[in-house]
Coordinates of N, CA and C in Angstrom, one line a residue:
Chain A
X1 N 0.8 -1.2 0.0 CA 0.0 0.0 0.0 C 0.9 1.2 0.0
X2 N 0.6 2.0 -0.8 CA 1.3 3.1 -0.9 C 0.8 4.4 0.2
X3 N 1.6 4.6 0.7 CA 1.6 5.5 1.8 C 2.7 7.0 2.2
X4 N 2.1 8.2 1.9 CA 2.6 9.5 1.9 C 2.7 10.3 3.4
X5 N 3.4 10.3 3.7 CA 3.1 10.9 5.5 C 3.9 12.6 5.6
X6 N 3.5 13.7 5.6 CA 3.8 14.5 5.4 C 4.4 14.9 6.6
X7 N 5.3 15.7 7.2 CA 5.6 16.9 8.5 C 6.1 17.7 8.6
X8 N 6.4 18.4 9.7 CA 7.6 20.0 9.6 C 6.7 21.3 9.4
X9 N 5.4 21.2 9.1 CA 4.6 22.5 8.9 C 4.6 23.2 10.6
X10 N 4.1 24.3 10.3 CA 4.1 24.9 11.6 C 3.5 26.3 11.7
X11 N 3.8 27.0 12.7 CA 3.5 28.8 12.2 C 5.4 29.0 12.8
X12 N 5.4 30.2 11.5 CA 6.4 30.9 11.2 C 6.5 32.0 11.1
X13 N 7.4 33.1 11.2 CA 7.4 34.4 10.8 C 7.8 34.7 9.4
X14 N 7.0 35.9 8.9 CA 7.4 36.3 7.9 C 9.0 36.6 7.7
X15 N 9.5 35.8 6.7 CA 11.3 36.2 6.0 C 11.6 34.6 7.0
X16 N 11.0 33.8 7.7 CA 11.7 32.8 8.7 C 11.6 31.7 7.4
X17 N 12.0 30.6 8.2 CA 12.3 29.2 7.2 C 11.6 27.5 8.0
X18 N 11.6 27.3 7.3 CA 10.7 25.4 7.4 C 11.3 24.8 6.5
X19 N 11.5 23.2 6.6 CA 11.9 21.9 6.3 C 10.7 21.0 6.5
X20 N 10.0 20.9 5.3 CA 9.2 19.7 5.1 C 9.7 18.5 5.0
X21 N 9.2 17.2 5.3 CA 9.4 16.2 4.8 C 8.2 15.1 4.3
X22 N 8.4 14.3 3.6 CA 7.5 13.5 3.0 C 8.0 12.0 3.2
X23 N 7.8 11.1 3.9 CA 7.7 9.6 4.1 C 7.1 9.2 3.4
X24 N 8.0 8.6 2.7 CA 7.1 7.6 1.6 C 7.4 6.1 1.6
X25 N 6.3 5.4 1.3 CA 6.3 3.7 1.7 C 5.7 2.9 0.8
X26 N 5.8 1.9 0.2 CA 4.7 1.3 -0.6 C 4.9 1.1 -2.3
X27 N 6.0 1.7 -2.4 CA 6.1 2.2 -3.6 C 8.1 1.8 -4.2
X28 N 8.8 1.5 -5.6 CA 10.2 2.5 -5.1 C 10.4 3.2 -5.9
X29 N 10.3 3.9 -4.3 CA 10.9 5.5 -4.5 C 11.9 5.6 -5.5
X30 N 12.9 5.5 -5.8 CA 14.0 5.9 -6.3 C 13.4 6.1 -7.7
X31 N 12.2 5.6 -8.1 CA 12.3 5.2 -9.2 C 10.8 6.1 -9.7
X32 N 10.3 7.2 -9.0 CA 9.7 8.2 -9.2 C 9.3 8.8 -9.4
X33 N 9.1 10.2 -10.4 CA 9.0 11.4 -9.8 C 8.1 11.8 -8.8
X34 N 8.2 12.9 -7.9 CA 7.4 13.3 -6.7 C 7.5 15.0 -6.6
X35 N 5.8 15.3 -6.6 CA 5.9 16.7 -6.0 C 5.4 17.2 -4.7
X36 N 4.9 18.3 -5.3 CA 4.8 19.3 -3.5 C 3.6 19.9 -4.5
X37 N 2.7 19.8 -4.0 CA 1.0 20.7 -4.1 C 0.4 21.9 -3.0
X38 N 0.1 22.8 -3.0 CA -0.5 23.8 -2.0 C -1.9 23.6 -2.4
X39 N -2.8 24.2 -1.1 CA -3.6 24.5 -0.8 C -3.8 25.9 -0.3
X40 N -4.2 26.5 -0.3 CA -4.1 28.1 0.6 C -5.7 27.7 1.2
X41 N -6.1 28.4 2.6 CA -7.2 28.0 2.9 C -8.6 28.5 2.3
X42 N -9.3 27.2 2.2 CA -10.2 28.1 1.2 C -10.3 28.2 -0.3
X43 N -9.1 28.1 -1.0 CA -8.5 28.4 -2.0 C -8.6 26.8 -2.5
X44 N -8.0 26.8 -4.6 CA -8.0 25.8 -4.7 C -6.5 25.5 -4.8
X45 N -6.1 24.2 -5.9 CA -4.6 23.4 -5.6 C -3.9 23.9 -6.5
X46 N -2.4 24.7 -6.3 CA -1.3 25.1 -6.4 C -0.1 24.1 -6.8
X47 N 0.3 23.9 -8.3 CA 1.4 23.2 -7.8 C 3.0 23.7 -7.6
X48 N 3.7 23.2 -7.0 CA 4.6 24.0 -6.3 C 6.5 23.7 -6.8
X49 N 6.2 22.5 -7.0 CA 7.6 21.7 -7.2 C 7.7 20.4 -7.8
X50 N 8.0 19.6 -8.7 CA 8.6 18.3 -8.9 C 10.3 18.0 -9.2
X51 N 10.5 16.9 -8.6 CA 11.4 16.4 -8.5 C 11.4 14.9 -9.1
X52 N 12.4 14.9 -10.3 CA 12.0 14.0 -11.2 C 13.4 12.4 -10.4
X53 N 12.8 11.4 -11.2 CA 14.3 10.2 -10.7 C 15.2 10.7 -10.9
X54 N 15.5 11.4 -12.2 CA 16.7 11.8 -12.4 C 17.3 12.6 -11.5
X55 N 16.7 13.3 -11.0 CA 17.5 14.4 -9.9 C 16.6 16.0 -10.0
X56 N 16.3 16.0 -11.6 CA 16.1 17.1 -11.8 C 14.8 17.7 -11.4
X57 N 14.8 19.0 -11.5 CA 13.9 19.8 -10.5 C 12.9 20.8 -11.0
X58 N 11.5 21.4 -11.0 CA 11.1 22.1 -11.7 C 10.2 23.0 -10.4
X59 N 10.0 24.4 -10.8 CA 9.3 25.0 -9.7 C 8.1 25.9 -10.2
X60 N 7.3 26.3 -9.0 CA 6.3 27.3 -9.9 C 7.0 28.9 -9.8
X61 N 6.9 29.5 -10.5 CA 7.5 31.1 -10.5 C 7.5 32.0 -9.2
X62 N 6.1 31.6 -8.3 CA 6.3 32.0 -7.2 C 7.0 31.9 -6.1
X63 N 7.4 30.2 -6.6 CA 8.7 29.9 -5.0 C 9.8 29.8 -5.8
X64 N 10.5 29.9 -7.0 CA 11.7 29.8 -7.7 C 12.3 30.7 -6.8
X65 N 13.6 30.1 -6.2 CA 14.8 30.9 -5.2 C 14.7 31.2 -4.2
X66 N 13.4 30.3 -3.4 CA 12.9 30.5 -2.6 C 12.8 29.1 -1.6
X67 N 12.2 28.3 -2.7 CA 11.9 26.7 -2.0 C 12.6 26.6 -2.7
X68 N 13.2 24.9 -2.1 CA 14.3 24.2 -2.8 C 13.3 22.9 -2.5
X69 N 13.3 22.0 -3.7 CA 12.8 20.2 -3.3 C 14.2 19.4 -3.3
X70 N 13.9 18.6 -2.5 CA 15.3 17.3 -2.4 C 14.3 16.3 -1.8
X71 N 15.4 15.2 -2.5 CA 14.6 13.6 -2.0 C 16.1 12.9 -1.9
X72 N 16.1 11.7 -0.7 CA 17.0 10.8 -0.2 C 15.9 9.7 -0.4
X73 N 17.0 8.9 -1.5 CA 16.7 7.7 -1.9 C 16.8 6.7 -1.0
X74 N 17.8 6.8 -0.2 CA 17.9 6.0 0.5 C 17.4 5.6 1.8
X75 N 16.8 7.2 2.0 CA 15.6 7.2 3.3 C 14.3 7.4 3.1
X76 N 13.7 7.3 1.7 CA 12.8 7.4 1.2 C 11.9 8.6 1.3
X77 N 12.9 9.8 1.5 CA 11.9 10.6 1.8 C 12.3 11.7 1.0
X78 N 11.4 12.8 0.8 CA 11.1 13.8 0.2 C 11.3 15.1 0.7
X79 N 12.1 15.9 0.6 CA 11.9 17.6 1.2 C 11.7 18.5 0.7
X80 N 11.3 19.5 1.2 CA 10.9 20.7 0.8 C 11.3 21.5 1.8
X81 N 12.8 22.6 1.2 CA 13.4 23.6 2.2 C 12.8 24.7 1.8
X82 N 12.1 25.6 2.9 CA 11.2 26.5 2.5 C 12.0 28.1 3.2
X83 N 12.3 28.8 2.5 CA 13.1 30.1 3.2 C 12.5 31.3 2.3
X84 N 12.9 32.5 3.3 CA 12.2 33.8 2.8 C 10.6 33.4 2.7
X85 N 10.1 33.1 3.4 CA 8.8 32.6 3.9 C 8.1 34.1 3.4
X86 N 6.8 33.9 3.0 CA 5.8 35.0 3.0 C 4.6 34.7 3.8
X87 N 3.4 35.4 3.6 CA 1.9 35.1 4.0 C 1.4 34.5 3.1
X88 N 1.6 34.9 1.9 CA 0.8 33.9 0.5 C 1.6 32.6 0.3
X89 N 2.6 32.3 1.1 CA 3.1 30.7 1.6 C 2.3 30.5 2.5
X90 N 1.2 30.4 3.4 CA 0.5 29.9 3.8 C -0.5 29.0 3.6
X91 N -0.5 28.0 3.5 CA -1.3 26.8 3.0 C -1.3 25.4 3.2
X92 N -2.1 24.1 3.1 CA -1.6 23.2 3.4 C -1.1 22.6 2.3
X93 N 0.0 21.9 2.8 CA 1.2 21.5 1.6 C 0.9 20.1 1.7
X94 N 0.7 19.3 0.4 CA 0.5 18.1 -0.2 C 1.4 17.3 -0.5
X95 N 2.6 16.1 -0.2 CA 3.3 16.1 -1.2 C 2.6 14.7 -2.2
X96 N 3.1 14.4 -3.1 CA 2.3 13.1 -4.3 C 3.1 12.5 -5.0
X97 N 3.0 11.1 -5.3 CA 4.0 10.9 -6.2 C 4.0 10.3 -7.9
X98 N 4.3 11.0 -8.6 CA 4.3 11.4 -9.8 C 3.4 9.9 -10.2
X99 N 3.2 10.4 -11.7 CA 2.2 8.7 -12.3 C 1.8 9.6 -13.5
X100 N 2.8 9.4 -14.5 CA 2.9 10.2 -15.8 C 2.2 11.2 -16.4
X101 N 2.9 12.3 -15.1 CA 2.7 13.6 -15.1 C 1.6 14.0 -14.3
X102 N 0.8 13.2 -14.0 CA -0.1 13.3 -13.0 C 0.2 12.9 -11.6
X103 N -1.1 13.3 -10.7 CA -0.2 12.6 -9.4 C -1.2 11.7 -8.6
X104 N -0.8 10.4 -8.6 CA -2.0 9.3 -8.3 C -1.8 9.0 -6.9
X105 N -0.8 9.2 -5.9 CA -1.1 9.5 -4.4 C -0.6 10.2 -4.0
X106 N -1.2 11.1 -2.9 CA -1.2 11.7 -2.3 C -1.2 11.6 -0.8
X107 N -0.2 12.7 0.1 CA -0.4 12.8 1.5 C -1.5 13.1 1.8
X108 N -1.8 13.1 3.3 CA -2.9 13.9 3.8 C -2.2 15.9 4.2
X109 N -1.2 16.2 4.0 CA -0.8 17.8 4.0 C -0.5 17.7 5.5
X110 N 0.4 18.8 5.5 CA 1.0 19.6 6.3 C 1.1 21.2 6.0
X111 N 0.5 21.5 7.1 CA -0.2 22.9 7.1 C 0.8 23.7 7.6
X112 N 1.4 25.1 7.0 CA 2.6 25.7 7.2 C 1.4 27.2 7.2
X113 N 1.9 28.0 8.5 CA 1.0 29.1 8.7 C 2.5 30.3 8.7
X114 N 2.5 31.4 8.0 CA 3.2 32.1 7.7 C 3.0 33.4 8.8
X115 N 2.9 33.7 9.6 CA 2.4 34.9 10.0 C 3.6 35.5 11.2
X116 N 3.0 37.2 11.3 CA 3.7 37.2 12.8 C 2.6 38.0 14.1
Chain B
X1 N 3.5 30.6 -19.3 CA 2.4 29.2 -18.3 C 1.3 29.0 -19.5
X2 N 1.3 27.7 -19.2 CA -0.2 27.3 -19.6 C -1.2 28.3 -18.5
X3 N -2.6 28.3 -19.2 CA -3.8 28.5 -17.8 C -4.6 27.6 -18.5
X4 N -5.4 27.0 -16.9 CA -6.2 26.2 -17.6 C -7.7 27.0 -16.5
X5 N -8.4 26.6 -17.6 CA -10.0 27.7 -17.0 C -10.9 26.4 -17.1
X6 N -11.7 26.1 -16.0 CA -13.0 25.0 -15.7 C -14.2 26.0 -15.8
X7 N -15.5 25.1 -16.3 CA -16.5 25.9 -16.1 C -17.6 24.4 -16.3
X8 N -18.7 25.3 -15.4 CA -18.8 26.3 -14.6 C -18.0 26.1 -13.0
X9 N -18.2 27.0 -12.4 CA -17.1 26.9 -11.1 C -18.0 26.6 -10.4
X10 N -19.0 26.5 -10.2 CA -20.8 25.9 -9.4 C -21.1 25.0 -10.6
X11 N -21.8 24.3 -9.9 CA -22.5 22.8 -10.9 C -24.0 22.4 -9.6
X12 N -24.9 22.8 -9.9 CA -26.1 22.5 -8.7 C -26.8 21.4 -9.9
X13 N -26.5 20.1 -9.1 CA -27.2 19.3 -9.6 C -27.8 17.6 -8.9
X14 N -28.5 17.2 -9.2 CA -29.6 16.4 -8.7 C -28.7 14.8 -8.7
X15 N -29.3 13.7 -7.7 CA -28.8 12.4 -7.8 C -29.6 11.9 -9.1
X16 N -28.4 11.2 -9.6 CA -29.2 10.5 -10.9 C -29.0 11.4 -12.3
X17 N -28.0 12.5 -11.9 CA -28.4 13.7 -13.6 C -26.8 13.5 -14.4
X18 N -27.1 13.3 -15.6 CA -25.8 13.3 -16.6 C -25.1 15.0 -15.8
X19 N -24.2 15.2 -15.8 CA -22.9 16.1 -15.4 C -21.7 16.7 -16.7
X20 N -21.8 17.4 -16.9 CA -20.1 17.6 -17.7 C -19.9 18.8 -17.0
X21 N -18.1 19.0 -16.9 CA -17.6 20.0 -17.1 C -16.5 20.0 -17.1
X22 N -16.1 21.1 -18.2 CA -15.4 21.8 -19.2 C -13.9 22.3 -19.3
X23 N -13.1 22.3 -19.1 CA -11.5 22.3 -19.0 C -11.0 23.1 -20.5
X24 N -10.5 24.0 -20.5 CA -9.7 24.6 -21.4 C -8.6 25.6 -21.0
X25 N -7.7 24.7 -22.1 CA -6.2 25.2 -21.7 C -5.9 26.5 -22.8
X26 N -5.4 27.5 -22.6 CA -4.9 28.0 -23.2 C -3.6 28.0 -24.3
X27 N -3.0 26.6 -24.6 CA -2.5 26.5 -25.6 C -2.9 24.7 -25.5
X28 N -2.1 24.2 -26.9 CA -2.0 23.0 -27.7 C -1.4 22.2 -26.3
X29 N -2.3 21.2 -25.4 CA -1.6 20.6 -24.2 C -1.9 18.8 -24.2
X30 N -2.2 18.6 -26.1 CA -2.4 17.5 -27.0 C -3.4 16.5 -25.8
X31 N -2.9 15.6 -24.8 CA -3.6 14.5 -24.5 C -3.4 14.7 -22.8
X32 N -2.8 15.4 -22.4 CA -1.7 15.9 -21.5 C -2.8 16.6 -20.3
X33 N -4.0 15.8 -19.8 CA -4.8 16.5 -18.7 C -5.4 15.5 -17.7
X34 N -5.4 15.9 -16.6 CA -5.8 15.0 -15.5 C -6.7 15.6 -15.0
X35 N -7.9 14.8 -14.2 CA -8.8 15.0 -13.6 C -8.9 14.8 -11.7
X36 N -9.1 15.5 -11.5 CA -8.9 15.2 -9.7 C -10.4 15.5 -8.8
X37 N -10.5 14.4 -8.0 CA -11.8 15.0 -7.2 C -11.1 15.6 -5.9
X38 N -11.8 16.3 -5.3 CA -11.0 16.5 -3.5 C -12.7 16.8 -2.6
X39 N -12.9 16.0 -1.8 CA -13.7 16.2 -0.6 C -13.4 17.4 0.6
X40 N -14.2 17.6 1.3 CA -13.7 19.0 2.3 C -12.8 17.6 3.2
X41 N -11.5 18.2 3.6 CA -11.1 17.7 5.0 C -9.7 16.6 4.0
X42 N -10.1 16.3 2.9 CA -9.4 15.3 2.2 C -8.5 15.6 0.9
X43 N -7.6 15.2 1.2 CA -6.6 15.2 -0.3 C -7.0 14.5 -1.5
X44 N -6.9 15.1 -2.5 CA -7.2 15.4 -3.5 C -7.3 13.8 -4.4
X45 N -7.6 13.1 -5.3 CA -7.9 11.7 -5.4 C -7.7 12.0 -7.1
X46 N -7.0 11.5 -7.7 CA -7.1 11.3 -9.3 C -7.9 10.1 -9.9
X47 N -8.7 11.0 -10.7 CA -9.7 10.0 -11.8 C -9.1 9.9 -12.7
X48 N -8.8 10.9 -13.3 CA -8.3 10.5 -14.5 C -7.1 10.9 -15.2
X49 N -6.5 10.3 -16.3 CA -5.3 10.9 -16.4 C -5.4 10.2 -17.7
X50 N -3.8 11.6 -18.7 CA -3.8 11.4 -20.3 C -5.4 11.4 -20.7
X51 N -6.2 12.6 -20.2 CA -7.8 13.2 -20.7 C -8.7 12.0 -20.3
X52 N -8.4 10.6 -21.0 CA -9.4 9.5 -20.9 C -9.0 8.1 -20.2
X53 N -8.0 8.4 -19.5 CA -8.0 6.8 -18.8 C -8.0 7.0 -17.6
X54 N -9.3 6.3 -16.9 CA -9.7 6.3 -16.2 C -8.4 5.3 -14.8
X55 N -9.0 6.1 -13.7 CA -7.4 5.4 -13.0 C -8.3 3.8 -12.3
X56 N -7.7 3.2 -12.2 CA -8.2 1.6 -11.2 C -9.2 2.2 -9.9
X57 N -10.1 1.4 -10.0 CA -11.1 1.5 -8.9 C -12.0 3.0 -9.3
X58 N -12.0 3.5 -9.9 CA -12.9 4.9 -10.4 C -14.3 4.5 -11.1
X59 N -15.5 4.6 -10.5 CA -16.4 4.0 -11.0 C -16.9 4.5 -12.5
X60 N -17.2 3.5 -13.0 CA -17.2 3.7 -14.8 C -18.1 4.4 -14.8
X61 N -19.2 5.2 -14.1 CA -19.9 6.4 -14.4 C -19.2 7.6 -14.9
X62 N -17.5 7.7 -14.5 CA -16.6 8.8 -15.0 C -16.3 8.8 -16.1
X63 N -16.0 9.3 -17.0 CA -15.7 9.2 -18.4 C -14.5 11.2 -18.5
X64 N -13.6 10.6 -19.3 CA -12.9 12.3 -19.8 C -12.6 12.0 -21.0
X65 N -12.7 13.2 -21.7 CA -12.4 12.9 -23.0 C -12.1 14.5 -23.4
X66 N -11.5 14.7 -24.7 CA -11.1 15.8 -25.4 C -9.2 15.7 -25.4
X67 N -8.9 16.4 -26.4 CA -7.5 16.9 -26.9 C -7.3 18.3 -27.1
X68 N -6.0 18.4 -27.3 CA -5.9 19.4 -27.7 C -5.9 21.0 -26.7
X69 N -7.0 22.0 -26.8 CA -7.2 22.6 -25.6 C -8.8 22.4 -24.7
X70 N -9.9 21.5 -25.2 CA -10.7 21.7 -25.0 C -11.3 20.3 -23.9
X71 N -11.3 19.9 -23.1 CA -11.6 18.4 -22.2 C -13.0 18.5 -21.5
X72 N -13.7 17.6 -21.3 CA -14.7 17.5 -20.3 C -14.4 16.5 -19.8
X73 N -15.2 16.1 -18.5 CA -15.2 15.4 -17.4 C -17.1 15.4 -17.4
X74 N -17.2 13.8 -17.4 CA -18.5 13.9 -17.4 C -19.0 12.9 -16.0
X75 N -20.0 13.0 -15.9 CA -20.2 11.5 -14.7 C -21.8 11.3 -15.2
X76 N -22.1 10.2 -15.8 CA -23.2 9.5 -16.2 C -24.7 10.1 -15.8
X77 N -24.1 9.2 -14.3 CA -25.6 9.4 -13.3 C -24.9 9.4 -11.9
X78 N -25.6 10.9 -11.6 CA -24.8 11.3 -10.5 C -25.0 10.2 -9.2
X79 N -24.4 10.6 -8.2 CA -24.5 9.5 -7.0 C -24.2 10.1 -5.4
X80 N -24.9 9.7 -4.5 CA -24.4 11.1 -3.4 C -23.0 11.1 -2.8
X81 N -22.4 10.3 -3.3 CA -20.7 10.4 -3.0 C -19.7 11.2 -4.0
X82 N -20.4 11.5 -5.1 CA -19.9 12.9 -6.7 C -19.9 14.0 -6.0
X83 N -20.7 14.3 -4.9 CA -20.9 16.2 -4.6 C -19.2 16.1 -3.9
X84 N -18.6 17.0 -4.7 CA -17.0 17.1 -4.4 C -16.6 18.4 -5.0
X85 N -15.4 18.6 -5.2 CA -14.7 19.5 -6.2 C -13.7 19.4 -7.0
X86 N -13.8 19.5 -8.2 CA -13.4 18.9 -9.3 C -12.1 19.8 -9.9
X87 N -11.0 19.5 -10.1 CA -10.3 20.1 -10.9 C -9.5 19.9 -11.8
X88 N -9.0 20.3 -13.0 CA -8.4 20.0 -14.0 C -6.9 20.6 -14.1
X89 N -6.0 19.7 -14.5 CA -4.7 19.8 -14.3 C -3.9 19.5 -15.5
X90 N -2.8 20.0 -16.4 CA -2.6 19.8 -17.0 C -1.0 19.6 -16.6
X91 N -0.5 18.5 -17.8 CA 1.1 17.7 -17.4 C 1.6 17.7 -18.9
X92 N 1.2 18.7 -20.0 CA 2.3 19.1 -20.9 C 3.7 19.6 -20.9
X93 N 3.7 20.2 -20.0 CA 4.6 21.3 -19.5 C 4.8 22.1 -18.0
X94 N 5.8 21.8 -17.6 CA 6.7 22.9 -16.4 C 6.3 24.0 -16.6
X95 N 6.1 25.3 -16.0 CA 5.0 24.5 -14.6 C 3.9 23.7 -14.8
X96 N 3.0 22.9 -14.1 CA 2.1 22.4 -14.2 C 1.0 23.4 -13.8
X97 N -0.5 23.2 -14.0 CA -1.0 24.6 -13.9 C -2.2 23.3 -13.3
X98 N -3.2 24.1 -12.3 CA -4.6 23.6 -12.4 C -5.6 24.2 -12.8
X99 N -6.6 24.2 -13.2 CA -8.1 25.2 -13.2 C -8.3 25.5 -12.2
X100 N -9.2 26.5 -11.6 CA -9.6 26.8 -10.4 C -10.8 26.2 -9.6
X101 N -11.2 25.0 -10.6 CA -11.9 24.1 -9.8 C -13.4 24.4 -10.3
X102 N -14.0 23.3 -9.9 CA -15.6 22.9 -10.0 C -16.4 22.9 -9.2
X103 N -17.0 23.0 -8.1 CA -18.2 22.8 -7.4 C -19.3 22.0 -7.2
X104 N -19.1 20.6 -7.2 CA -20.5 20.2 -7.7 C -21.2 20.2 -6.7
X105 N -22.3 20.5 -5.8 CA -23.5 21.1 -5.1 C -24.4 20.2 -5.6
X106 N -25.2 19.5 -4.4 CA -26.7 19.2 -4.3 C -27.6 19.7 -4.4
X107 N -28.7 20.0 -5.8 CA -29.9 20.9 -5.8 C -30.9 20.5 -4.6

């Protein structure tokens, strides 16, 4: 059974920083791609980041230089370094893992609140 | 960016009623669209993917179809587990973009 377990969300201050991670099980990993989805509350789904097998990396314009994704193959897990934090980074964060170009599972999110 | 525009953003409709709605992408995004339900409280669930194949365990009341820039998403005969929110996503191209979603509401 494939299984996504997200954590690391929290409340932060504006310009502060967060380390997501994604636990992933069920599946191999290595052999992948996986992203990061937002939610803002209320609002609808954001996509944020993929991180392909190969290594390589794509982002949405909004967090380009801002969020970084990384994944450890060998710990099966997924990150998302999140720095220069804003308010419209506020949302609950998704991560999923790729299924040709689409994304066929999903975490239950980790809610990152931006504020001061 | 691609944008991709759903309509209508409300759908008020009855158990038992044929459904479509409408997905268009702003450029040529050929076969290249997925369909997602999401419940309140719940992450988001994929129906469908590449416009028309339906994912394992998705009841065959769902159907997608269209190329190019124009897709629908239809559901046969509604059922009281469809009232959700629908969105379309497209996987041509970096970034990936969503619609802003569907509505479907119980008249």
């Amino acid at each position: 059974e494939v299984q996504l377990l997200e954590s690391g969300g929290g409340l932060v201050q504006p310009g502060g920083s967060l380390r997501l991670s994604c636990a992933a099980s069920g599946f191999t990993f290595s052999d992948c791609g996986l992203s990061w989805v937002r939610q803002a509350p209320g609002k609808g789904l954001e996509w944020v980041s993929t991180i392909l097998r190969t290594g390589d990396t794509y982002y949405a314009d909004s967090v380009k230089g801002r969020l970084t994704i990384s994944r450890d193959n060998s710990e099966n897990t997924l990150y998302l370094q999140m720095n220069s934090l804003r308010a419209d980074d506020t949302a609950l964060y998704y991560c999923a893992k790729d299924f040709g170009g689409a994304q066929d599972y999903w975490g239950q999110g980790t809610l990152v609140t931006v504020s001061s | 960016d691609i944008q991709m525009t759903q309509s209508p953003s409300t759908l008020s409709a009855s158990v038992g009623d044929r459904v479509t709605i409408t997905c268009r992408a702003s450029q040529n995004i050929r076969y290249n669209l997925a369909w997602y339900q999401q419940k309140p409280g719940k992450a988001p669930k994929l129906l469908v993917s590449k416009a028309s194949t339906l994912q394992s365990g998705v009841p065959s009341r769902f159907s997608g179809s269209g190329s190019g820039t124009e897709f629908t998403l239809t559901i046969s005969s509604l059922q009281p587990d469809d009232f959700a929110t629908y969105y379309c996503q497209q996987d041509e191209r970096y970034p990936r973009t969503f619609g802003q979603g569907t509505k479907l509401e119980i008249k």
